[in-house]
Amino acid sequence: MSGGGSAESVVQAAALAALRAVAGLNGVYLAPPVKATPPYAELGDLLSSDWSVKDRAGRELRLAVTVRDAGESNARAQTLAGAVGAAIEGLPRDLDGWRVASVVLLRSRVRGGPPGRWSATVEYRVRVLEA
């Protein structure tokens, strides 16, 4: 096992740090917040599967980030989702005990909810190998 912790905890910590640096968000949460002022982001549950190779442990992680916003149009939500995607794609390749092999956008979507409420979700696949 790597010295830095599980792949899931290390990637989640790196993703949180990257998302907290996105300008324009009023917060980043691991679950729907009780009180938050839009726009904010939610980092959803990480889905993990084995991606080991012959001589090293590996994980394939799926992570989804949803930007929640309020306004007349979805323009700001779309812009922030782009910034969130860039932050995820820019994750450091060397993490604590793990090395990021790839970061791939799987899908993105913008939806309207109740009048004036928007959500934009980006979902990524992150593959890591034990360092």
PDB file of C-alpha atoms in Angstrom:
ATOM      1  CA  MET A   1       0.000   0.000   0.000  1.00  0.00           C
ATOM      2  CA  SER A   2       1.227   3.499  -0.715  1.00  0.00           C
ATOM      3  CA  GLY A   3       2.382   5.668   2.154  1.00  0.00           C
ATOM      4  CA  GLY A   4       0.084   8.544   1.274  1.00  0.00           C
ATOM      5  CA  GLY A   5      -3.284   6.937   1.894  1.00  0.00           C
ATOM      6  CA  SER A   6      -5.901   5.427  -0.340  1.00  0.00           C
ATOM      7  CA  ALA A   7      -6.154   6.529  -3.937  1.00  0.00           C
ATOM      8  CA  GLU A   8      -9.688   7.699  -3.210  1.00  0.00           C
ATOM      9  CA  SER A   9      -8.728   9.957  -0.304  1.00  0.00           C
ATOM     10  CA  VAL A  10      -5.675  11.372  -2.093  1.00  0.00           C
ATOM     11  CA  VAL A  11      -7.554  12.155  -5.332  1.00  0.00           C
ATOM     12  CA  GLN A  12     -10.492  13.610  -3.399  1.00  0.00           C
ATOM     13  CA  ALA A  13      -8.170  15.915  -1.443  1.00  0.00           C
ATOM     14  CA  ALA A  14      -6.431  17.041  -4.647  1.00  0.00           C
ATOM     15  CA  ALA A  15      -9.772  17.647  -6.370  1.00  0.00           C
ATOM     16  CA  LEU A  16     -11.064  19.684  -3.409  1.00  0.00           C
ATOM     17  CA  ALA A  17      -7.937  21.827  -3.398  1.00  0.00           C
ATOM     18  CA  ALA A  18      -8.216  22.414  -7.150  1.00  0.00           C
ATOM     19  CA  LEU A  19     -11.930  23.271  -6.938  1.00  0.00           C
ATOM     20  CA  ARG A  20     -11.429  25.675  -4.034  1.00  0.00           C
ATOM     21  CA  ALA A  21      -9.075  27.656  -6.282  1.00  0.00           C
ATOM     22  CA  VAL A  22     -11.786  28.198  -8.951  1.00  0.00           C
ATOM     23  CA  ALA A  23     -12.656  31.890  -9.020  1.00  0.00           C
ATOM     24  CA  GLY A  24     -16.347  32.722  -8.797  1.00  0.00           C
ATOM     25  CA  LEU A  25     -17.503  29.854  -6.592  1.00  0.00           C
ATOM     26  CA  ASN A  26     -18.898  30.708  -3.155  1.00  0.00           C
ATOM     27  CA  GLY A  27     -17.908  27.318  -1.761  1.00  0.00           C
ATOM     28  CA  VAL A  28     -17.104  23.691  -2.513  1.00  0.00           C
ATOM     29  CA  TYR A  29     -18.954  20.927  -0.666  1.00  0.00           C
ATOM     30  CA  LEU A  30     -18.798  17.127  -0.442  1.00  0.00           C
ATOM     31  CA  ALA A  31     -22.581  16.846  -0.141  1.00  0.00           C
ATOM     32  CA  PRO A  32     -25.555  19.110  -0.761  1.00  0.00           C
ATOM     33  CA  PRO A  33     -25.078  21.980   1.695  1.00  0.00           C
ATOM     34  CA  VAL A  34     -27.774  22.967   4.165  1.00  0.00           C
ATOM     35  CA  LYS A  35     -27.056  26.636   3.517  1.00  0.00           C
ATOM     36  CA  ALA A  36     -25.044  27.948   0.598  1.00  0.00           C
ATOM     37  CA  THR A  37     -25.121  30.966  -1.657  1.00  0.00           C
ATOM     38  CA  PRO A  38     -24.991  30.177  -5.379  1.00  0.00           C
ATOM     39  CA  PRO A  39     -22.866  29.674  -7.272  1.00  0.00           C
ATOM     40  CA  TYR A  40     -21.204  26.792  -5.465  1.00  0.00           C
ATOM     41  CA  ALA A  41     -19.886  23.340  -6.365  1.00  0.00           C
ATOM     42  CA  GLU A  42     -20.592  19.870  -5.014  1.00  0.00           C
ATOM     43  CA  LEU A  43     -18.006  17.121  -5.388  1.00  0.00           C
ATOM     44  CA  GLY A  44     -20.025  13.932  -5.551  1.00  0.00           C
ATOM     45  CA  ASP A  45     -19.109  10.469  -4.327  1.00  0.00           C
ATOM     46  CA  LEU A  46     -16.035   8.903  -5.888  1.00  0.00           C
ATOM     47  CA  LEU A  47     -16.634   5.592  -7.628  1.00  0.00           C
ATOM     48  CA  SER A  48     -13.561   3.366  -7.567  1.00  0.00           C
ATOM     49  CA  SER A  49     -12.536   0.208  -9.381  1.00  0.00           C
ATOM     50  CA  ASP A  50      -9.318  -1.750  -9.670  1.00  0.00           C
ATOM     51  CA  TRP A  51      -6.855  -0.594 -12.328  1.00  0.00           C
ATOM     52  CA  SER A  52      -3.775  -2.423 -11.087  1.00  0.00           C
ATOM     53  CA  VAL A  53      -0.947  -3.563 -13.323  1.00  0.00           C
ATOM     54  CA  LYS A  54       1.434  -6.471 -12.881  1.00  0.00           C
ATOM     55  CA  ASP A  55       3.710  -4.754 -10.379  1.00  0.00           C
ATOM     56  CA  ARG A  56       1.685  -1.818  -8.977  1.00  0.00           C
ATOM     57  CA  ALA A  57      -1.672  -1.094  -7.465  1.00  0.00           C
ATOM     58  CA  GLY A  58      -3.940   1.149  -9.470  1.00  0.00           C
ATOM     59  CA  ARG A  59      -7.415   2.637  -9.303  1.00  0.00           C
ATOM     60  CA  GLU A  60      -9.848   4.003 -11.831  1.00  0.00           C
ATOM     61  CA  LEU A  61     -11.915   6.711 -10.163  1.00  0.00           C
ATOM     62  CA  ARG A  62     -15.035   8.404 -11.448  1.00  0.00           C
ATOM     63  CA  LEU A  63     -15.776  11.804 -10.045  1.00  0.00           C
ATOM     64  CA  ALA A  64     -18.582  14.221 -10.782  1.00  0.00           C
ATOM     65  CA  VAL A  65     -18.712  17.884  -9.886  1.00  0.00           C
ATOM     66  CA  THR A  66     -21.957  19.845 -10.033  1.00  0.00           C
ATOM     67  CA  VAL A  67     -22.066  23.625 -10.121  1.00  0.00           C
ATOM     68  CA  ARG A  68     -25.303  25.043  -8.681  1.00  0.00           C
ATOM     69  CA  ASP A  69     -26.350  28.551  -9.678  1.00  0.00           C
ATOM     70  CA  ALA A  70     -29.284  30.934  -9.679  1.00  0.00           C
ATOM     71  CA  GLY A  71     -30.030  33.472 -12.399  1.00  0.00           C
ATOM     72  CA  GLU A  72     -31.986  34.291 -15.510  1.00  0.00           C
ATOM     73  CA  SER A  73     -29.776  32.167 -17.775  1.00  0.00           C
ATOM     74  CA  ASN A  74     -27.403  29.250 -17.516  1.00  0.00           C
ATOM     75  CA  ALA A  75     -24.439  31.242 -18.869  1.00  0.00           C
ATOM     76  CA  ARG A  76     -22.610  31.621 -15.552  1.00  0.00           C
ATOM     77  CA  ALA A  77     -23.170  27.954 -14.651  1.00  0.00           C
ATOM     78  CA  GLN A  78     -21.698  26.925 -18.020  1.00  0.00           C
ATOM     79  CA  THR A  79     -18.687  29.208 -17.563  1.00  0.00           C
ATOM     80  CA  LEU A  80     -18.043  27.922 -14.052  1.00  0.00           C
ATOM     81  CA  ALA A  81     -18.421  24.304 -15.217  1.00  0.00           C
ATOM     82  CA  GLY A  82     -15.697  25.007 -17.780  1.00  0.00           C
ATOM     83  CA  ALA A  83     -13.446  26.390 -15.036  1.00  0.00           C
ATOM     84  CA  VAL A  84     -14.216  23.370 -12.832  1.00  0.00           C
ATOM     85  CA  GLY A  85     -13.319  21.044 -15.712  1.00  0.00           C
ATOM     86  CA  ALA A  86     -10.033  22.872 -16.276  1.00  0.00           C
ATOM     87  CA  ALA A  87      -9.249  22.548 -12.551  1.00  0.00           C
ATOM     88  CA  ILE A  88      -9.872  18.782 -12.608  1.00  0.00           C
ATOM     89  CA  GLU A  89      -7.865  18.355 -15.817  1.00  0.00           C
ATOM     90  CA  GLY A  90      -5.038  20.307 -14.176  1.00  0.00           C
ATOM     91  CA  LEU A  91      -4.716  18.003 -11.149  1.00  0.00           C
ATOM     92  CA  PRO A  92      -1.061  17.525 -10.206  1.00  0.00           C
ATOM     93  CA  ARG A  93       0.304  14.333 -11.739  1.00  0.00           C
ATOM     94  CA  ASP A  94       2.273  13.429  -8.624  1.00  0.00           C
ATOM     95  CA  LEU A  95       0.036  13.026  -5.596  1.00  0.00           C
ATOM     96  CA  ASP A  96       0.859  11.680  -2.151  1.00  0.00           C
ATOM     97  CA  GLY A  97       1.885   8.093  -2.936  1.00  0.00           C
ATOM     98  CA  TRP A  98       0.065   7.964  -6.287  1.00  0.00           C
ATOM     99  CA  ARG A  99       0.748   9.049  -9.869  1.00  0.00           C
ATOM    100  CA  VAL A 100      -2.067  10.263 -12.122  1.00  0.00           C
ATOM    101  CA  ALA A 101      -1.911   8.357 -15.396  1.00  0.00           C
ATOM    102  CA  SER A 102      -4.859  10.064 -17.107  1.00  0.00           C
ATOM    103  CA  VAL A 103      -7.771  12.443 -16.601  1.00  0.00           C
ATOM    104  CA  VAL A 104     -10.562  12.136 -19.173  1.00  0.00           C
ATOM    105  CA  LEU A 105     -13.849  14.021 -19.472  1.00  0.00           C
ATOM    106  CA  LEU A 106     -16.660  11.484 -19.721  1.00  0.00           C
ATOM    107  CA  ARG A 107     -19.649  13.806 -20.005  1.00  0.00           C
ATOM    108  CA  SER A 108     -21.030  17.186 -19.121  1.00  0.00           C
ATOM    109  CA  ARG A 109     -24.535  18.506 -18.860  1.00  0.00           C
ATOM    110  CA  VAL A 110     -26.353  21.730 -18.018  1.00  0.00           C
ATOM    111  CA  ARG A 111     -29.917  21.567 -16.739  1.00  0.00           C
ATOM    112  CA  GLY A 112     -32.553  23.887 -15.475  1.00  0.00           C
ATOM    113  CA  GLY A 113     -34.443  23.143 -12.289  1.00  0.00           C
ATOM    114  CA  PRO A 114     -36.984  25.311 -10.543  1.00  0.00           C
ATOM    115  CA  PRO A 115     -37.325  28.709 -12.267  1.00  0.00           C
ATOM    116  CA  GLY A 116     -34.018  30.562 -12.144  1.00  0.00           C
ATOM    117  CA  ARG A 117     -32.033  27.575 -10.843  1.00  0.00           C
ATOM    118  CA  TRP A 118     -29.337  25.856 -12.884  1.00  0.00           C
ATOM    119  CA  SER A 119     -26.953  22.965 -12.472  1.00  0.00           C
ATOM    120  CA  ALA A 120     -23.969  22.092 -14.623  1.00  0.00           C
ATOM    121  CA  THR A 121     -22.287  18.730 -14.071  1.00  0.00           C
ATOM    122  CA  VAL A 122     -18.930  17.500 -15.352  1.00  0.00           C
ATOM    123  CA  GLU A 123     -17.909  13.868 -14.881  1.00  0.00           C
ATOM    124  CA  TYR A 124     -14.320  12.654 -15.153  1.00  0.00           C
ATOM    125  CA  ARG A 125     -12.409   9.389 -15.144  1.00  0.00           C
ATOM    126  CA  VAL A 126      -9.113   9.618 -13.240  1.00  0.00           C
ATOM    127  CA  ARG A 127      -6.690   6.699 -13.414  1.00  0.00           C
ATOM    128  CA  VAL A 128      -3.885   6.486 -10.859  1.00  0.00           C
ATOM    129  CA  LEU A 129      -1.035   4.107 -10.164  1.00  0.00           C
ATOM    130  CA  GLU A 130       0.807   3.622  -6.906  1.00  0.00           C
ATOM    131  CA  ALA A 131       4.031   5.665  -6.961  1.00  0.00           C
TER     132      ALA A 131
END
